[in-house]
PDB file of C-alpha atoms in Angstrom:
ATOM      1  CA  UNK A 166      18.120 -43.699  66.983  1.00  0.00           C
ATOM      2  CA  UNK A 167      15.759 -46.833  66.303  1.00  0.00           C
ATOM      3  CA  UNK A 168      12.261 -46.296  64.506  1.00  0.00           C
ATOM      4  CA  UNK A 169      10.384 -46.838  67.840  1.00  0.00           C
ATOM      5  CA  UNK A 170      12.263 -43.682  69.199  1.00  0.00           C
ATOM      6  CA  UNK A 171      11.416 -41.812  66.468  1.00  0.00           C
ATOM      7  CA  UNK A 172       7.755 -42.948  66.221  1.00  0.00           C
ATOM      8  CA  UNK A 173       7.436 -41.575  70.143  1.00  0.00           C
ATOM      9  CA  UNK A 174       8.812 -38.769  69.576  1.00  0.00           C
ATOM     10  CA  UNK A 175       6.916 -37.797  66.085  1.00  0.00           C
ATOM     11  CA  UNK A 176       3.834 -38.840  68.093  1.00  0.00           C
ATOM     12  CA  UNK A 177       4.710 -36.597  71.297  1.00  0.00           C
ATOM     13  CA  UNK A 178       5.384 -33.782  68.655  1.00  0.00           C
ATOM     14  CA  UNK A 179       2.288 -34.143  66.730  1.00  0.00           C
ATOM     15  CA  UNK A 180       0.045 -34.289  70.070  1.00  0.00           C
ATOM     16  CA  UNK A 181       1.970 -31.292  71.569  1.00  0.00           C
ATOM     17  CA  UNK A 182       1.368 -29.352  68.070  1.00  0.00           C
ATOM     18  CA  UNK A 183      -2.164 -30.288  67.540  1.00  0.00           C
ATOM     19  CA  UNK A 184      -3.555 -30.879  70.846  1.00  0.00           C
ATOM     20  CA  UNK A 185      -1.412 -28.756  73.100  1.00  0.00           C
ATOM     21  CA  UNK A 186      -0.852 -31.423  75.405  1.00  0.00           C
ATOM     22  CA  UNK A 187       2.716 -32.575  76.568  1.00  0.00           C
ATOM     23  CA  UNK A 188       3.110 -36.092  76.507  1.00  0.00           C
ATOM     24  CA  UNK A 189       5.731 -37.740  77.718  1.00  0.00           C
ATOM     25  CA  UNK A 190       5.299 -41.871  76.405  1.00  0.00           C
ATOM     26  CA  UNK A 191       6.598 -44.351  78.675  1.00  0.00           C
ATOM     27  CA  UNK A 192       5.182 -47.642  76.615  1.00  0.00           C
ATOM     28  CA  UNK A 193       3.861 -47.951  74.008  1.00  0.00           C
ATOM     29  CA  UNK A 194       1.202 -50.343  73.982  1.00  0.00           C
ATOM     30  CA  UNK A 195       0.150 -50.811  70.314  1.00  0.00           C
ATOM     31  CA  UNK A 196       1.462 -48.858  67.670  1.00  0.00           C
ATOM     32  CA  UNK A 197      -0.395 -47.844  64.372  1.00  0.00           C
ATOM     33  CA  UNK A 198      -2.689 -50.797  64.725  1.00  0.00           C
ATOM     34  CA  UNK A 199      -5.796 -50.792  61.816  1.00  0.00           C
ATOM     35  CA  UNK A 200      -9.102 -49.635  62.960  1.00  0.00           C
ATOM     36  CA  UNK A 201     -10.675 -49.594  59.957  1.00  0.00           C
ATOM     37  CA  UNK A 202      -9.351 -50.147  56.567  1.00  0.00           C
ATOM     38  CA  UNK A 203      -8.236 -46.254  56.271  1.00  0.00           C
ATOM     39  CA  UNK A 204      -7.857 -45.894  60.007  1.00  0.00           C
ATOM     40  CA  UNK A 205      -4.997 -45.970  62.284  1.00  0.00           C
ATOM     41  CA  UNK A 206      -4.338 -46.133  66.038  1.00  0.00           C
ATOM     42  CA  UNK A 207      -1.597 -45.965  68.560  1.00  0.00           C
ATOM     43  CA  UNK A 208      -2.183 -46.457  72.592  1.00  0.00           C
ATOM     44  CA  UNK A 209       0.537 -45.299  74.723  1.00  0.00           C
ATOM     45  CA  UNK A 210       1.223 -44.908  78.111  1.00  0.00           C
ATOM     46  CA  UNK A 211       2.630 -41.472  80.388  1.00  0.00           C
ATOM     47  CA  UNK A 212       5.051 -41.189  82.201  1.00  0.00           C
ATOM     48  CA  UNK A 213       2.266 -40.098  84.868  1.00  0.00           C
ATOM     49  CA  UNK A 214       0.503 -43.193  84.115  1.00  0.00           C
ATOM     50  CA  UNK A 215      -2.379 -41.826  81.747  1.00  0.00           C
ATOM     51  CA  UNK A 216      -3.438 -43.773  78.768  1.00  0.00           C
ATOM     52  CA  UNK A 217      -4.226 -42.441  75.753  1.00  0.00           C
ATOM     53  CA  UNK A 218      -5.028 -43.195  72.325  1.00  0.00           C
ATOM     54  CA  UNK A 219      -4.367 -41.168  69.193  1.00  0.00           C
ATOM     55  CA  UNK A 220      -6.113 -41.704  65.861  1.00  0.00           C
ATOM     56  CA  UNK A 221      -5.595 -40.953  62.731  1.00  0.00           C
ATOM     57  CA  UNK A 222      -6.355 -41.928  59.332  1.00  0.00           C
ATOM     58  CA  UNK A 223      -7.022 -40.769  55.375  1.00  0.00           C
ATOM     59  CA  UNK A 224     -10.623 -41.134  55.341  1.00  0.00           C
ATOM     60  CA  UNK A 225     -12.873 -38.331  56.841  1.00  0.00           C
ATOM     61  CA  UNK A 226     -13.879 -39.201  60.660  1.00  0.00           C
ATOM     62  CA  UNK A 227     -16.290 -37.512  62.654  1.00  0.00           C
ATOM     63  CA  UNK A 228     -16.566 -37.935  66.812  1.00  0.00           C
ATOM     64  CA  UNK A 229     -19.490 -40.488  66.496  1.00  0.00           C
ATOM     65  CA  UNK A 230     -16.990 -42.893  64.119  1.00  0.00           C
ATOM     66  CA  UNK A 231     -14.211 -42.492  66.930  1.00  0.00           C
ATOM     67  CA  UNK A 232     -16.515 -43.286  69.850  1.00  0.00           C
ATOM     68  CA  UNK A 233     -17.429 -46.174  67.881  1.00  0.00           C
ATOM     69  CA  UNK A 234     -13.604 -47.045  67.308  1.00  0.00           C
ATOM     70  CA  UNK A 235     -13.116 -46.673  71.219  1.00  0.00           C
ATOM     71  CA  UNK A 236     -15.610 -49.161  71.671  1.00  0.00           C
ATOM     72  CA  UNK A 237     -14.850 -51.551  69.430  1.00  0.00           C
ATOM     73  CA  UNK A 238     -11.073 -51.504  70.628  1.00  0.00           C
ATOM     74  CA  UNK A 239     -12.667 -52.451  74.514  1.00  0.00           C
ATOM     75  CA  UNK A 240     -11.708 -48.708  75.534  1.00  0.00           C
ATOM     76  CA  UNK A 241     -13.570 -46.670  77.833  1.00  0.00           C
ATOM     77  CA  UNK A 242     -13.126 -43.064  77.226  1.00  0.00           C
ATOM     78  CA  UNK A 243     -12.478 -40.466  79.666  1.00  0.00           C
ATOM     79  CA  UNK A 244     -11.981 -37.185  77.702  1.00  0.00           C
ATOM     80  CA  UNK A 245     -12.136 -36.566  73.788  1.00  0.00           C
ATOM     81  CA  UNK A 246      -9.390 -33.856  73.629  1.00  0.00           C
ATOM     82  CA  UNK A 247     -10.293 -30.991  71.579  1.00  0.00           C
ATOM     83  CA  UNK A 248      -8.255 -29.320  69.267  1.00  0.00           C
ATOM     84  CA  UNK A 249      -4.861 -26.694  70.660  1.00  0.00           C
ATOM     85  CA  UNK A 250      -6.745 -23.136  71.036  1.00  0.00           C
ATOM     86  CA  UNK A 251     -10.253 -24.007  71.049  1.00  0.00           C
ATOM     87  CA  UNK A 252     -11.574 -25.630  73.927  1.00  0.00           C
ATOM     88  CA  UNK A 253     -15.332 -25.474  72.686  1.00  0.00           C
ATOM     89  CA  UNK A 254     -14.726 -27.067  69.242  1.00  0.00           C
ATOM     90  CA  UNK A 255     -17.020 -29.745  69.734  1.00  0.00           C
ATOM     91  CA  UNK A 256     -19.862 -27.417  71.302  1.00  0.00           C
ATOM     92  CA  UNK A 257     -19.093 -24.658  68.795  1.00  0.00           C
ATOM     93  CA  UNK A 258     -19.250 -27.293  65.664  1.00  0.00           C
ATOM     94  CA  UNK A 259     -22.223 -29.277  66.908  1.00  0.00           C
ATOM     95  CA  UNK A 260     -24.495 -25.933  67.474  1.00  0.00           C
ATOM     96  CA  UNK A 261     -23.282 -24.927  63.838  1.00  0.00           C
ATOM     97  CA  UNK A 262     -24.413 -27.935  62.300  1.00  0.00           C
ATOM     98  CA  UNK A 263     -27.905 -27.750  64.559  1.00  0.00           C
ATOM     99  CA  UNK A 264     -28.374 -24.114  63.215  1.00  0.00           C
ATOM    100  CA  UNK A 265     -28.142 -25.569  60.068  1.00  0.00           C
ATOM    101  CA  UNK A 266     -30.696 -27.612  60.044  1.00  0.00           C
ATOM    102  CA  UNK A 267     -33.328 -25.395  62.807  1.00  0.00           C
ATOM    103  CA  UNK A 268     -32.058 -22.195  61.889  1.00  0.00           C
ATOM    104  CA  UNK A 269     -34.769 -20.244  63.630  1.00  0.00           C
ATOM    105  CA  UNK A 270     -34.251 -21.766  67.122  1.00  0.00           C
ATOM    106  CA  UNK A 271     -32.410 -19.244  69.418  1.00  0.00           C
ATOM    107  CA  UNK A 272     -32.426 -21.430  72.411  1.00  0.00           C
ATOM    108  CA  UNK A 273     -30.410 -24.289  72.492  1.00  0.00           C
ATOM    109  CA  UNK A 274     -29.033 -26.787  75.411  1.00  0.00           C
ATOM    110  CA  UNK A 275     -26.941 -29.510  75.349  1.00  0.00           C
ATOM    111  CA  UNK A 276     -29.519 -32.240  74.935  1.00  0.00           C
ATOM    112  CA  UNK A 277     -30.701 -30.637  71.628  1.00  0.00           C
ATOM    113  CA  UNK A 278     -26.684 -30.375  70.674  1.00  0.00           C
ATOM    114  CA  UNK A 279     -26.072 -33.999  71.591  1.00  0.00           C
ATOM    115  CA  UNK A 280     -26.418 -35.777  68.405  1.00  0.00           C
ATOM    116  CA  UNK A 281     -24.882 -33.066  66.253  1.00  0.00           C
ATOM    117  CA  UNK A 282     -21.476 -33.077  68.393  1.00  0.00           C
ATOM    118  CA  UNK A 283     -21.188 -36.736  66.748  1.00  0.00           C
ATOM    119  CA  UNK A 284     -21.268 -35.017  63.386  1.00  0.00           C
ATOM    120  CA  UNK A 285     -18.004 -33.081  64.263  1.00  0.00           C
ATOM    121  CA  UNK A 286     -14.970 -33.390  61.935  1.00  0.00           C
ATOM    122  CA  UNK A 287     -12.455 -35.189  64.561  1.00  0.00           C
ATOM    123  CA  UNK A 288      -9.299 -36.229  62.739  1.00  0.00           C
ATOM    124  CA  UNK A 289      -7.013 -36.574  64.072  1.00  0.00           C
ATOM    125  CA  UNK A 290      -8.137 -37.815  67.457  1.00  0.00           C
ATOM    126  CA  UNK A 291      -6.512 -38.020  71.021  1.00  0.00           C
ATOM    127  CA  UNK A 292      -8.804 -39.344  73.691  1.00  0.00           C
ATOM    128  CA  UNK A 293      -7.983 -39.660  77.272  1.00  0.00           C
ATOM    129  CA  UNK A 294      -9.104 -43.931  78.348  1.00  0.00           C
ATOM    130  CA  UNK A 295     -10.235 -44.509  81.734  1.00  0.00           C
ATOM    131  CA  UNK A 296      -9.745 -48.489  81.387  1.00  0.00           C
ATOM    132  CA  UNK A 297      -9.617 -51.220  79.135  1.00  0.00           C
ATOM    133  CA  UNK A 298     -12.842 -53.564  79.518  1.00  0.00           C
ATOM    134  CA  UNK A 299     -11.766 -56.691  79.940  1.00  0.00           C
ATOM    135  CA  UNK A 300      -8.211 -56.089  79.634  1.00  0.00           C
ATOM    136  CA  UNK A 301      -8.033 -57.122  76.043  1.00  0.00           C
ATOM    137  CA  UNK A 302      -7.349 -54.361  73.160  1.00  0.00           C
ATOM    138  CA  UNK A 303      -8.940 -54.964  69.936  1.00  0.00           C
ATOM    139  CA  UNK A 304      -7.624 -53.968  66.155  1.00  0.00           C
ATOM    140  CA  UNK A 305      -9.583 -54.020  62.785  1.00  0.00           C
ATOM    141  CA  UNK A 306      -9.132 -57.257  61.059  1.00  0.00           C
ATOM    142  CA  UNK A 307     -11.320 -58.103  57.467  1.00  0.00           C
ATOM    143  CA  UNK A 308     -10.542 -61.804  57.854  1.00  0.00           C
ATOM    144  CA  UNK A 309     -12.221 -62.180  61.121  1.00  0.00           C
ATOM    145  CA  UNK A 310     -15.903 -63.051  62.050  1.00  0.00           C
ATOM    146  CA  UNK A 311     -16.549 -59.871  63.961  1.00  0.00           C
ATOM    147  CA  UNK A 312     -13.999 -58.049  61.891  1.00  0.00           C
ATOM    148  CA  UNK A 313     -12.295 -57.562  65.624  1.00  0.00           C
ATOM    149  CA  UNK A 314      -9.414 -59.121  66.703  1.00  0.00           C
ATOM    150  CA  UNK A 315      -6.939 -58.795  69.802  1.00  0.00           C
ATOM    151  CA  UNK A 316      -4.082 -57.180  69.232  1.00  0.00           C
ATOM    152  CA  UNK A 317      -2.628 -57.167  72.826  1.00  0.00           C
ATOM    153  CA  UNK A 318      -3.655 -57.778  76.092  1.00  0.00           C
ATOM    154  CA  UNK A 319      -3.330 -55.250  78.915  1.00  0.00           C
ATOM    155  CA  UNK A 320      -5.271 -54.690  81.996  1.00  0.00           C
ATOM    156  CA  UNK A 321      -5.206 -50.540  82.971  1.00  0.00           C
ATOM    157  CA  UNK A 322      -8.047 -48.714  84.920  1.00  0.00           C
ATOM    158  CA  UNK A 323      -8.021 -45.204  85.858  1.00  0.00           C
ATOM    159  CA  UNK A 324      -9.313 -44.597  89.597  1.00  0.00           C
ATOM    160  CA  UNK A 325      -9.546 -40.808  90.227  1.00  0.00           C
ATOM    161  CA  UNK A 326      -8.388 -38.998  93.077  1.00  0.00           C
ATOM    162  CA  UNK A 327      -9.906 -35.496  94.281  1.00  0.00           C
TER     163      UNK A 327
END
């Protein structure tokens, strides 16, 4: 079995163990490219034709630093896929950390939780991409002006169906 077997099928495993969602790769489009200089990130492709991008990395991320990633990388996210088990992680986290800091409001809404769902631990990450602006895929690169560089190119956009 060559590494790039392996590597699919470690990744399939870990996103079926801590996500709860069966992936099936068909391509891989980039594999553990740098996002940052701790950071790591692999975007794959289903076998149903869904692209998705799993990050992970040594340093402490929260969901703001991964939206950040996605953007950088000239992703457009679809779905931030919470942990297996609890589907309200990022709701349930965010309204912890706002109670934190207002502890004697009783009535909060999603606008007042907005901002504090960015403070959410999120690592390792598996987000769902709807398309790939300007069909180029960016990686982390010190050496360059922007400290963005293309890794690949590769032109995918999501239409949904009812």
């Amino acid at each position: 079995m060559s590494n790039k077997m392996y590597d699919e099928l470690a990744l399939e495993r870990v996103i079926k163990d801590r996500f709860g969602v069966i992936a099936d790769i068909n391509q891989m489009i980039v594999s553990r490219v740098p996002v940052s200089q701790l950071t790591e990130a692999t975007l794959f492709l289903t076998t149903k034709k869904q692209l998705y991008l799993y990050i992970s990395g040594q340093s402490k991320l929260l969901l703001g630093d991964i939206k950040k990633i996605v953007t950088r990388m000239g992703l457009k996210a679809e779905l931030y896929l919470p942990p297996k088990g609890h589907p309200q992680y990022f709701n349930e986290i965010g309204r912890d950390k706002f109670r934190e800091v207002f502890p004697g409001r009783s009535h909060v809404n999603d606008d007042d939780l907005s901002f504090y769902r960015t403070l959410v631990p999120y690592n390792p990450a598996l987000i769902l991409i709807s398309e790939v602006k300007n069909g180029e895929i960016y990686q982390f690169d010190s050496d360059a002006r922007t400290s963005w560089r293309v890794a690949t190119r590769f032109s995918y956009r999501r239409i949904k169906t009812s």
